[in-house]
Coordinates of C-alpha atoms in Angstrom, one line a residue:
X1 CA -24.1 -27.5 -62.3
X2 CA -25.0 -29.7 -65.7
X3 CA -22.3 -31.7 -67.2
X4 CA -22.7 -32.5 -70.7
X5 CA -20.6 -33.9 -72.5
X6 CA -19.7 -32.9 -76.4
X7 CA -18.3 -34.6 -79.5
X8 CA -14.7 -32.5 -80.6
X9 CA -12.5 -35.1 -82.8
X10 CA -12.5 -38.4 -81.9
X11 CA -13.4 -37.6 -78.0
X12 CA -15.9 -35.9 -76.3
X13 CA -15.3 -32.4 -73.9
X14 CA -16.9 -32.2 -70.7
X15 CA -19.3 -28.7 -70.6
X16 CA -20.1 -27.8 -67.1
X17 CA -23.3 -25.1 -67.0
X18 CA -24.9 -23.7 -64.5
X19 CA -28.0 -24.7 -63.5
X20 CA -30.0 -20.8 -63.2
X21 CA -28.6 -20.4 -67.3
X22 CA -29.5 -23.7 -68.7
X23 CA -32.3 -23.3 -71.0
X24 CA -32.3 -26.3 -72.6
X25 CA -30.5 -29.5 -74.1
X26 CA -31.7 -30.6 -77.4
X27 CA -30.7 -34.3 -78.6
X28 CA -32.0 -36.5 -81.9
X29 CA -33.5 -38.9 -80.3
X30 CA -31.1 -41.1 -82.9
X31 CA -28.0 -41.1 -80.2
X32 CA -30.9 -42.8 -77.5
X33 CA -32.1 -45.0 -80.3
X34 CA -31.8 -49.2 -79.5
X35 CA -32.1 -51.1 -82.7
X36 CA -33.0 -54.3 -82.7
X37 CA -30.3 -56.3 -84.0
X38 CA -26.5 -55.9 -85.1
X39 CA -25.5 -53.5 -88.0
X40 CA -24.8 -56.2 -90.0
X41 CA -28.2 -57.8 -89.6
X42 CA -29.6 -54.2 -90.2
X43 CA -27.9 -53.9 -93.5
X44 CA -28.7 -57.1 -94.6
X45 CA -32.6 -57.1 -94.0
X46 CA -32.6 -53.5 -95.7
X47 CA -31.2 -55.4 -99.1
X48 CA -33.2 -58.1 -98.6
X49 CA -36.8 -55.5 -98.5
X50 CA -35.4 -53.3 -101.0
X51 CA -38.2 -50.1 -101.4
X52 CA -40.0 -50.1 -105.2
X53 CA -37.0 -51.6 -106.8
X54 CA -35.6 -54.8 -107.6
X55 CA -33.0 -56.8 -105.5
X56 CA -29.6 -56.3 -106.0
X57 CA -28.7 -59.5 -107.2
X58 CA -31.0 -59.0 -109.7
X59 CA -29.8 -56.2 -110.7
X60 CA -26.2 -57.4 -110.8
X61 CA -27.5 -60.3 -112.9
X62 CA -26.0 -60.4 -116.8
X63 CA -24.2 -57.0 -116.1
X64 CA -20.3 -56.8 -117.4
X65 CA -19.6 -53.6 -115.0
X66 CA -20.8 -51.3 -112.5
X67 CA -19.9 -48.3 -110.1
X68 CA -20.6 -47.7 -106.8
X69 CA -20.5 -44.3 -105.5
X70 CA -19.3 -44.0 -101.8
X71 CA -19.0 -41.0 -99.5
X72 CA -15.7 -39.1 -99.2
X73 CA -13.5 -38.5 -95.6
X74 CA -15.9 -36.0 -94.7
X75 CA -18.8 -38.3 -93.9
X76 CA -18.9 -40.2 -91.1
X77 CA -20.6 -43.5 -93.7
X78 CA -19.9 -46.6 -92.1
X79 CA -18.3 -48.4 -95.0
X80 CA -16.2 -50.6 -93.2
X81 CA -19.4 -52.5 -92.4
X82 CA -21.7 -51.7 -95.5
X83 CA -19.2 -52.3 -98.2
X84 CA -18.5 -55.5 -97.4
X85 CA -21.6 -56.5 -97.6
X86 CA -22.7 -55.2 -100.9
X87 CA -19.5 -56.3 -102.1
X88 CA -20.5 -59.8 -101.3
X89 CA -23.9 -60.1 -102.3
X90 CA -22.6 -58.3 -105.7
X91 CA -20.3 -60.7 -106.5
X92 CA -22.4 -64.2 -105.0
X93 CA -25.4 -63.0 -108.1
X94 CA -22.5 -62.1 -110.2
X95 CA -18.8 -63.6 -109.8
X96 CA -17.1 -62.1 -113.2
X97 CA -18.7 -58.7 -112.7
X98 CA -16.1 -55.7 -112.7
X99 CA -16.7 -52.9 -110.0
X100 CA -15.6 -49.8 -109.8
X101 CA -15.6 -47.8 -106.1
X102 CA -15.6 -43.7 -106.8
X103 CA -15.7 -41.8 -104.3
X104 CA -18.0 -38.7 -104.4
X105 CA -15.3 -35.6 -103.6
X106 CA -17.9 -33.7 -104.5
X107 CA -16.5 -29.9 -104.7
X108 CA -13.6 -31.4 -102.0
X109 CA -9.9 -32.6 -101.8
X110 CA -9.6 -36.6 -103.3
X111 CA -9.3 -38.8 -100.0
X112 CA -5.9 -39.9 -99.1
X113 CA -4.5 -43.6 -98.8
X114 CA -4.7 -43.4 -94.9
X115 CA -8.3 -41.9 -95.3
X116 CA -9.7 -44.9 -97.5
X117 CA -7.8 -47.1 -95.4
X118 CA -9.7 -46.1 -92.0
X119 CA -13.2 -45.9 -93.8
X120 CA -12.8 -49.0 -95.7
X121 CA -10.7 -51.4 -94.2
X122 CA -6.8 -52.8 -95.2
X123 CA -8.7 -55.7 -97.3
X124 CA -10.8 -53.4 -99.4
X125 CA -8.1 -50.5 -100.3
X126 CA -5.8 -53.4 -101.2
X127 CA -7.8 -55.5 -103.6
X128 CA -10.8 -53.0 -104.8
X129 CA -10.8 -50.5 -107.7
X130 CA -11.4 -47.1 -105.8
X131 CA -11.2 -43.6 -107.5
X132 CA -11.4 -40.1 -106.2
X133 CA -13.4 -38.0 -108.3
X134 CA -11.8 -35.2 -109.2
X135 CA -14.5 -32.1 -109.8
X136 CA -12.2 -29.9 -111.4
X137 CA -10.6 -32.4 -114.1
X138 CA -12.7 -31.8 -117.4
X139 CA -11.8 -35.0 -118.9
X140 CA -13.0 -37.1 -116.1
X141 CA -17.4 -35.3 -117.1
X142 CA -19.5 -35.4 -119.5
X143 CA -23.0 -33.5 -120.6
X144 CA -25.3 -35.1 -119.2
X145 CA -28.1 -32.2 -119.5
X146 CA -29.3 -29.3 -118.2
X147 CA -30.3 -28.8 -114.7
X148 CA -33.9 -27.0 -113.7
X149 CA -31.8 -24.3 -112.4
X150 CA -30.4 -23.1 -116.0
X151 CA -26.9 -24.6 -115.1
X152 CA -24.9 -27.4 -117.1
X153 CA -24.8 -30.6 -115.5
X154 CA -21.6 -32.3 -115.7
X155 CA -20.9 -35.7 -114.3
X156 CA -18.6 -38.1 -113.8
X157 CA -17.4 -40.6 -117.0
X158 CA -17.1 -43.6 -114.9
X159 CA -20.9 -43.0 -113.7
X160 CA -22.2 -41.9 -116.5
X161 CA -20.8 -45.2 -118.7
X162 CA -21.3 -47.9 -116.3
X163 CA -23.8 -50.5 -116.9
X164 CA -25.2 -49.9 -113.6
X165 CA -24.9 -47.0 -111.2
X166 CA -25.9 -48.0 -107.4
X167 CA -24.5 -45.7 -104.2
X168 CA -24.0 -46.0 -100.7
X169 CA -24.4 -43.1 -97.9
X170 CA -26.5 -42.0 -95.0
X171 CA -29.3 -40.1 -94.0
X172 CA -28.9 -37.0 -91.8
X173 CA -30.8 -33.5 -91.6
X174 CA -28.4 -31.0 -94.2
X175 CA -28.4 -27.5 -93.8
X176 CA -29.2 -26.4 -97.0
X177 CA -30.3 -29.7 -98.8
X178 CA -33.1 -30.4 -96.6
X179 CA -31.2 -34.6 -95.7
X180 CA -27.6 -35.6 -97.0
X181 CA -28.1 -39.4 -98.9
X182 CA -29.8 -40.0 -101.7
X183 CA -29.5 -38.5 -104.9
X184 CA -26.5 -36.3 -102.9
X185 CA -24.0 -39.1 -103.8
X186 CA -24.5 -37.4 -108.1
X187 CA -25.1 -33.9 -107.5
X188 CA -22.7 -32.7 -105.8
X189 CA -21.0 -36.1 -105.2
X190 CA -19.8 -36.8 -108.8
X191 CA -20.7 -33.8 -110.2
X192 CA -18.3 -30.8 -111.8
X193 CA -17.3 -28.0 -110.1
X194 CA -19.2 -25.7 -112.3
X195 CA -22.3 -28.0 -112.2
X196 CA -22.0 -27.4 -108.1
X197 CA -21.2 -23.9 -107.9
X198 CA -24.3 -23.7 -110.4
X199 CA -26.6 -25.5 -108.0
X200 CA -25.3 -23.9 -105.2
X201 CA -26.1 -20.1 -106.0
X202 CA -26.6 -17.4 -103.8
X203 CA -30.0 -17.0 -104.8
X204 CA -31.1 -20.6 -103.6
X205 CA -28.6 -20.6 -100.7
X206 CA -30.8 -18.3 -99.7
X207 CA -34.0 -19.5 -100.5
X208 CA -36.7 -20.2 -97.7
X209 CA -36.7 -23.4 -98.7
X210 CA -32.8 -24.7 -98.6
X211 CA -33.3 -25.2 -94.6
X212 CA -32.2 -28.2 -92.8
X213 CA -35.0 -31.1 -92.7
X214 CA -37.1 -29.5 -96.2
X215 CA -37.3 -30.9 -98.8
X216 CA -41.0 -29.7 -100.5
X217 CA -40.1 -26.4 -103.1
X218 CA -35.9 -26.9 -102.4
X219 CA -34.3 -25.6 -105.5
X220 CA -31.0 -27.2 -104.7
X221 CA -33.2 -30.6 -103.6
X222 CA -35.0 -30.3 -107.1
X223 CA -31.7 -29.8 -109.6
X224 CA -29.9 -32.7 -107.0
X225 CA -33.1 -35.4 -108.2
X226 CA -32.8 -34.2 -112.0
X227 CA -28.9 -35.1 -111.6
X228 CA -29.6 -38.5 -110.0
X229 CA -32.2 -39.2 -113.0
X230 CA -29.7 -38.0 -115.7
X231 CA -27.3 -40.3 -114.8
X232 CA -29.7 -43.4 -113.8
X233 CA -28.6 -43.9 -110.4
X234 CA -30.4 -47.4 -110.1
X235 CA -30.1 -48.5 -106.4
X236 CA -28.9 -47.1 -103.0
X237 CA -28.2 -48.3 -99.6
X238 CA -28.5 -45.3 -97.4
X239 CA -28.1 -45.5 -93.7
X240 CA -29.1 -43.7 -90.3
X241 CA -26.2 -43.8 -87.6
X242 CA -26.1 -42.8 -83.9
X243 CA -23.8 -40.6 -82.5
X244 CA -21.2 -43.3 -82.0
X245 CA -22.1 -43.7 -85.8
X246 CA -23.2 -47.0 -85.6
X247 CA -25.9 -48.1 -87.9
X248 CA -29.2 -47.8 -86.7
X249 CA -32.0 -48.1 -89.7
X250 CA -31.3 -48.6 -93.2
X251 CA -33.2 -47.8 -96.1
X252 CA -32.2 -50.0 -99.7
X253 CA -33.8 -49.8 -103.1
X254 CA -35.3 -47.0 -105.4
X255 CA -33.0 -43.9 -105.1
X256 CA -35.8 -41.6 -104.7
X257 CA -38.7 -43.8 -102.7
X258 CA -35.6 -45.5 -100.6
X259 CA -34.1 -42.2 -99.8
X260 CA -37.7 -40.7 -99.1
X261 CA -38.8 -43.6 -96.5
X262 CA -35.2 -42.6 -94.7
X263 CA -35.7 -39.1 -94.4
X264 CA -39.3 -39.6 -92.8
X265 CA -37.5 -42.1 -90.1
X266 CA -35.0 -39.0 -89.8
X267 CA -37.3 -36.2 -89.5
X268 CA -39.2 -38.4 -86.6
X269 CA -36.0 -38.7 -84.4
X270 CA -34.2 -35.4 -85.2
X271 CA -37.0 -32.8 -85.3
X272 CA -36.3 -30.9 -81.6
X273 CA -38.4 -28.0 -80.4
X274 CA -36.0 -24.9 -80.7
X275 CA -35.6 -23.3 -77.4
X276 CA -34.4 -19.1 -77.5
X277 CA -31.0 -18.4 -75.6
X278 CA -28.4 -15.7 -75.1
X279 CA -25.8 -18.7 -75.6
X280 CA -26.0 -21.2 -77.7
X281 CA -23.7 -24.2 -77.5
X282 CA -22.9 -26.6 -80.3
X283 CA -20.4 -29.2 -82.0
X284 CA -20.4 -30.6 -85.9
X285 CA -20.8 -34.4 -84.1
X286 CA -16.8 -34.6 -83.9
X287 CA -14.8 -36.7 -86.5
X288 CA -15.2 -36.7 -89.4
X289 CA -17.2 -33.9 -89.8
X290 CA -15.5 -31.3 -87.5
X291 CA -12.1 -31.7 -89.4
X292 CA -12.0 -28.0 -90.6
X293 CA -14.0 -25.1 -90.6
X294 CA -15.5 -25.3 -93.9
X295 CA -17.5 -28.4 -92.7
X296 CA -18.3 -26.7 -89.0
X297 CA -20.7 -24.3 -90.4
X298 CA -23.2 -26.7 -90.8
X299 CA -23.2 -27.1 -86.8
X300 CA -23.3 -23.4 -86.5
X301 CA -26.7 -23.1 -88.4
X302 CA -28.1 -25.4 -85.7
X303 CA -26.9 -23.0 -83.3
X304 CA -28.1 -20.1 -85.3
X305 CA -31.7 -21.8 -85.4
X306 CA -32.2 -21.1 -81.3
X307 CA -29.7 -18.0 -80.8
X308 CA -31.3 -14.6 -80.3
X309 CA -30.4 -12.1 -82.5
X310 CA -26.7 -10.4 -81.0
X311 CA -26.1 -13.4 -78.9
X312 CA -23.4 -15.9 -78.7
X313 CA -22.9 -18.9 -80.6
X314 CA -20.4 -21.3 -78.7
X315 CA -19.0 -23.8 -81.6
X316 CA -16.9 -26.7 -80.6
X317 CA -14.9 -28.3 -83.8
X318 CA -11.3 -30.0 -83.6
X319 CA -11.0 -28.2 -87.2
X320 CA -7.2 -30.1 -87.3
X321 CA -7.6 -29.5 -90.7
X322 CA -8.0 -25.7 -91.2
X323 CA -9.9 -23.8 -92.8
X324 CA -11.2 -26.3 -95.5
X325 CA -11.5 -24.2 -98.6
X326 CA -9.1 -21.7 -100.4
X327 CA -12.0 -19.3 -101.7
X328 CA -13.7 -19.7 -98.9
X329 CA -11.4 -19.2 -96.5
X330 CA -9.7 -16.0 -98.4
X331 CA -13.0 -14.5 -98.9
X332 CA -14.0 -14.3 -95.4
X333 CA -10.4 -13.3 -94.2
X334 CA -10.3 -10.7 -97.3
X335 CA -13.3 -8.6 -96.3
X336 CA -13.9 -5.9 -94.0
X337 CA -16.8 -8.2 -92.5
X338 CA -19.7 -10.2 -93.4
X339 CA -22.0 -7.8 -94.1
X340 CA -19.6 -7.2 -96.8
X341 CA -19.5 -10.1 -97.9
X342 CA -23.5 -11.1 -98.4
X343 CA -23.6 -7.7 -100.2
X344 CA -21.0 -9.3 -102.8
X345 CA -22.7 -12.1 -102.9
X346 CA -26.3 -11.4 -103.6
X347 CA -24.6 -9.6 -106.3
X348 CA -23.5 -12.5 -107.7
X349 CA -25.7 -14.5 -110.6
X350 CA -26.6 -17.7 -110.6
X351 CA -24.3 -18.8 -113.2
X352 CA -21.7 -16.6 -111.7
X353 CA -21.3 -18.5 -108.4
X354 CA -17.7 -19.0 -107.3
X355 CA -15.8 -21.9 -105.1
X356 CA -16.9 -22.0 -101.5
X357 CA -19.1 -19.0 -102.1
X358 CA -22.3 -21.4 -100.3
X359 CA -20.2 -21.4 -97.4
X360 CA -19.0 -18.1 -96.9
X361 CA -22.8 -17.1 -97.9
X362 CA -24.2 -18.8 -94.9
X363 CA -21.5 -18.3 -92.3
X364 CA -21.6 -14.6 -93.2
X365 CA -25.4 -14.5 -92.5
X366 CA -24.9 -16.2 -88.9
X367 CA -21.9 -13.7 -88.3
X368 CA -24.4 -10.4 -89.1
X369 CA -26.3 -11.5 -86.2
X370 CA -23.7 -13.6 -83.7
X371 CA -20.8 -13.2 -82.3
X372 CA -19.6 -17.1 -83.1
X373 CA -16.4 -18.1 -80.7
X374 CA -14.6 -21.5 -82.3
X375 CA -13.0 -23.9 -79.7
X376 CA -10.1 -25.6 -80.9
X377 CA -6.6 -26.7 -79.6
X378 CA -6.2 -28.0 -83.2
X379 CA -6.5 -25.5 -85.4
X380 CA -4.1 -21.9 -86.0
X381 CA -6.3 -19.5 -84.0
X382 CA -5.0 -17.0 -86.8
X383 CA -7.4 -18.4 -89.3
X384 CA -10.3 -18.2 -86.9
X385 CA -9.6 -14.9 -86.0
X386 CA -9.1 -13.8 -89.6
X387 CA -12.3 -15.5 -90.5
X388 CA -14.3 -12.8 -88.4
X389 CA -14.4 -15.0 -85.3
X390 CA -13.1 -15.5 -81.6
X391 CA -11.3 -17.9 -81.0
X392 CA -10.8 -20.2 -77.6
X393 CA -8.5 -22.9 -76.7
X394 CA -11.2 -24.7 -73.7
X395 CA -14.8 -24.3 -74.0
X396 CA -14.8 -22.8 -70.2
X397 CA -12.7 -20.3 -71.8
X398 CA -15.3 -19.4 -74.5
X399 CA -18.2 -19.9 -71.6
X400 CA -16.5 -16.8 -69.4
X401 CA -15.9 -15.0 -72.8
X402 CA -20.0 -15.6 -73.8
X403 CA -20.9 -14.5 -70.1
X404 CA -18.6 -11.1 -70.7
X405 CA -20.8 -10.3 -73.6
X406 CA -24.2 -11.4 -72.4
X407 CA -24.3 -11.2 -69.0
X408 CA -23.7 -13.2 -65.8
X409 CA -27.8 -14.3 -65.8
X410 CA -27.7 -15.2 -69.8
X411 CA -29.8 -17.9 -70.7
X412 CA -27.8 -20.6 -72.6
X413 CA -29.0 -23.7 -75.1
X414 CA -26.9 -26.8 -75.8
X415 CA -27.3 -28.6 -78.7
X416 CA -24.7 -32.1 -78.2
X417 CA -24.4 -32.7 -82.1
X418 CA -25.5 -29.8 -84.4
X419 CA -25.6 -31.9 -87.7
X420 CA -27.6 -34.3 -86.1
X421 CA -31.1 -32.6 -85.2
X422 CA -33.8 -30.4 -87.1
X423 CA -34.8 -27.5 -85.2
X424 CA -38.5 -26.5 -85.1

């Protein structure tokens, strides 16, 4: 028997496989990775060899105001260490400088006191400016253009007016924009709802191209960089973390060449070579990121990646949190199945796209072809079931189930952390 042992919240389950139906495991070699000095030191020596940009400080220099765009409750960004610092260094070139903190909700719920207060820290939330950005609030956007895709872009005031736009985030493998990071934090990060339902149609959903670790011909990549330009995100610090999300690399400088150099250190630890099951096992990394089921499919499409078609796909994801979207949630649970639902939705145009309708989109396609069972003591097993999928309380549970449907001999695939590797 293999034990292996599988992020679910803010612990890790034990999976105990057999030997004869262990395929494979497949890791990013970012959870093995030793850097070479503390996170701090890391952060520090990416600001100080910013990539084709300026320093900082410079930057900073003779500015009245600025914004810097953070990640929202559902990334697992280290902020409690990175903020700090840029806080810090801002302020040393720039004492009388006023900064603004928004956080990019992107198409989500605004964070919640307790949520700011366990990314950023007591000191931070107490003496810092820090708004949600609300998507769906008109007067919080502006025009700011017209994206490659046909749709309006509307962004965020605050970004949009500042004297200087910078972000924070980090680098991971997405599973329709190719990495998160980067020009991300504007499009969808501070972006309206009906600039991000317009990016994220059926018809690129769908595209070839909006797979996890691409980038080259991605419409939603391509309409995400016009964004960033539009609204002259200046500077980013963009980390890599391991799976205890410490920092491991980080990439400062240029928003487009800083963000480019981090995606190739990204693709080099996370590409794995997919291995075919009857099974395949997978997580969304545990917290934050498996705190509904909205945020889970990402770790399904991992799974989907190595699953033969009619197999099982095993998904472990606290999912305390629900379902994690109205529409998406009353979509799936409204339909006869998800064949019926992809048949609505490559109906739908591109400027027709509603809330959640991404999701839905790509959990319906894995559904067509897997039976997906959802492992949660967290989460009503209702929803789940509702949602077109099994659900189990233990993953040994959903490991008998899977061998009921595929056989006692079925060959089975783990993958730890399904956000956190790029199959090939």
């Amino acid at each position: 028997m293999t034990k292996i042992n599988i992020p679910y919240s803010d612990k890790l389950l034990e999976a105990v496989i057999p030997d004869h139906n262990l395929a494979a495991i497949l890791e990013s070699k970012a959870h093995t990775y030793q850097a070479k000095c503390s996170q701090v030191e890391i952060v520090n020596n990416a600001l100080d060899h910013p990539i084709g940009s300026a320093c900082l400080e410079e930057l900073v220099r003779n500015k009245k105001n600025m914004v810097i765009i953070t990640s929202d409750h559902t990334r697992p960004v280290p902020s409690n260490v990175t903020m700090p610092i840029l806080l810090k260094r801002i302020r040393k070139a720039n004492l009388d400088i006023d900064i603004k903190i928004l956080i990019a909700t992107g198409f989500h719920r605004p964070d919640t006191m307790e949520e700011m207060i366990r990314k950023f820290g007591h000191e931070i939330v107490e003496n810092e400016v820090i708004i949600n950005h609300m998507s769906e609030d008109e007067n919080s956007v502006i025009r700011a253009g017209t994206l490659p895709s046909g749709g309006e872009l509307w962004l965020n005031k605050l970004a949009m007016e500042t004297e200087l736009l910078i972000s924070e985030g980090f680098i991971e493998p997405h599973f329709f924009a190719g990495f998160s990071g980067g020009r991300k934090s504007v499009l969808p990060g501070v972006a309206s709802a009906k600039t991000v339902m317009a990016n994220h149609c059926s018809e690129f959903i769908a595209s070839e191209y909006a797979r996890t670790g691409v980038i080259t011909n991605n419409p939603i990549h391509r309409d995400m960089l016009y964004a960033a330009r539009q609204a002259k995100l200046a500077f980013i610090l963009n980390v890599v973390i391991d799976s205890e999300k410490h920092i491991i690399n980080a990439f400062a400088g240029d928003s487009e060449l800083a963000h480019e150099e981090g995606c190739k250190f990204v693709m080099e630890l996370a590409s794995v070579k997919g291995v075919k099951a009857d099974i395949a096992i997978t997580s969304n990394g545990g917290y934050p990121l498996d705190q509904n089921i909205y945020q889970s499919v990402k770790g399904m499409t991992a799974a989907e990646a190595v699953c033969r078609e009619g197999g099982v796909i095993i998904m472990v994801s606290a999912c305390n949190d629900g379902h994690g979207g109205r529409s998406f949630y009353e979509t799936m649970a409204n339909s006869a199945g998800p064949d019926e639902v992809l048949a609505r939705v490559m109906m739908t145009g591109r400027t027709e796209t509603i809330p959640d309708q991404w999701e839905f989109q790509i959990l319906a396609r894995i559904l067509q072809k897997h039976t997906v069972i959802l492992v949660s003591d967290l989460c009503d097993p209702d929803i789940i079931k509702r949602m077109h999928m099994q659900h189990a309380y233990t993953f040994d549970e959903a490991l008998q189930r899977a061998f009921q449907i595929k056989g006692a001999d079925a060959k089975i695939t783990v993958i730890p952390d399904g956000v956190g590797v790029i199959v090939k």
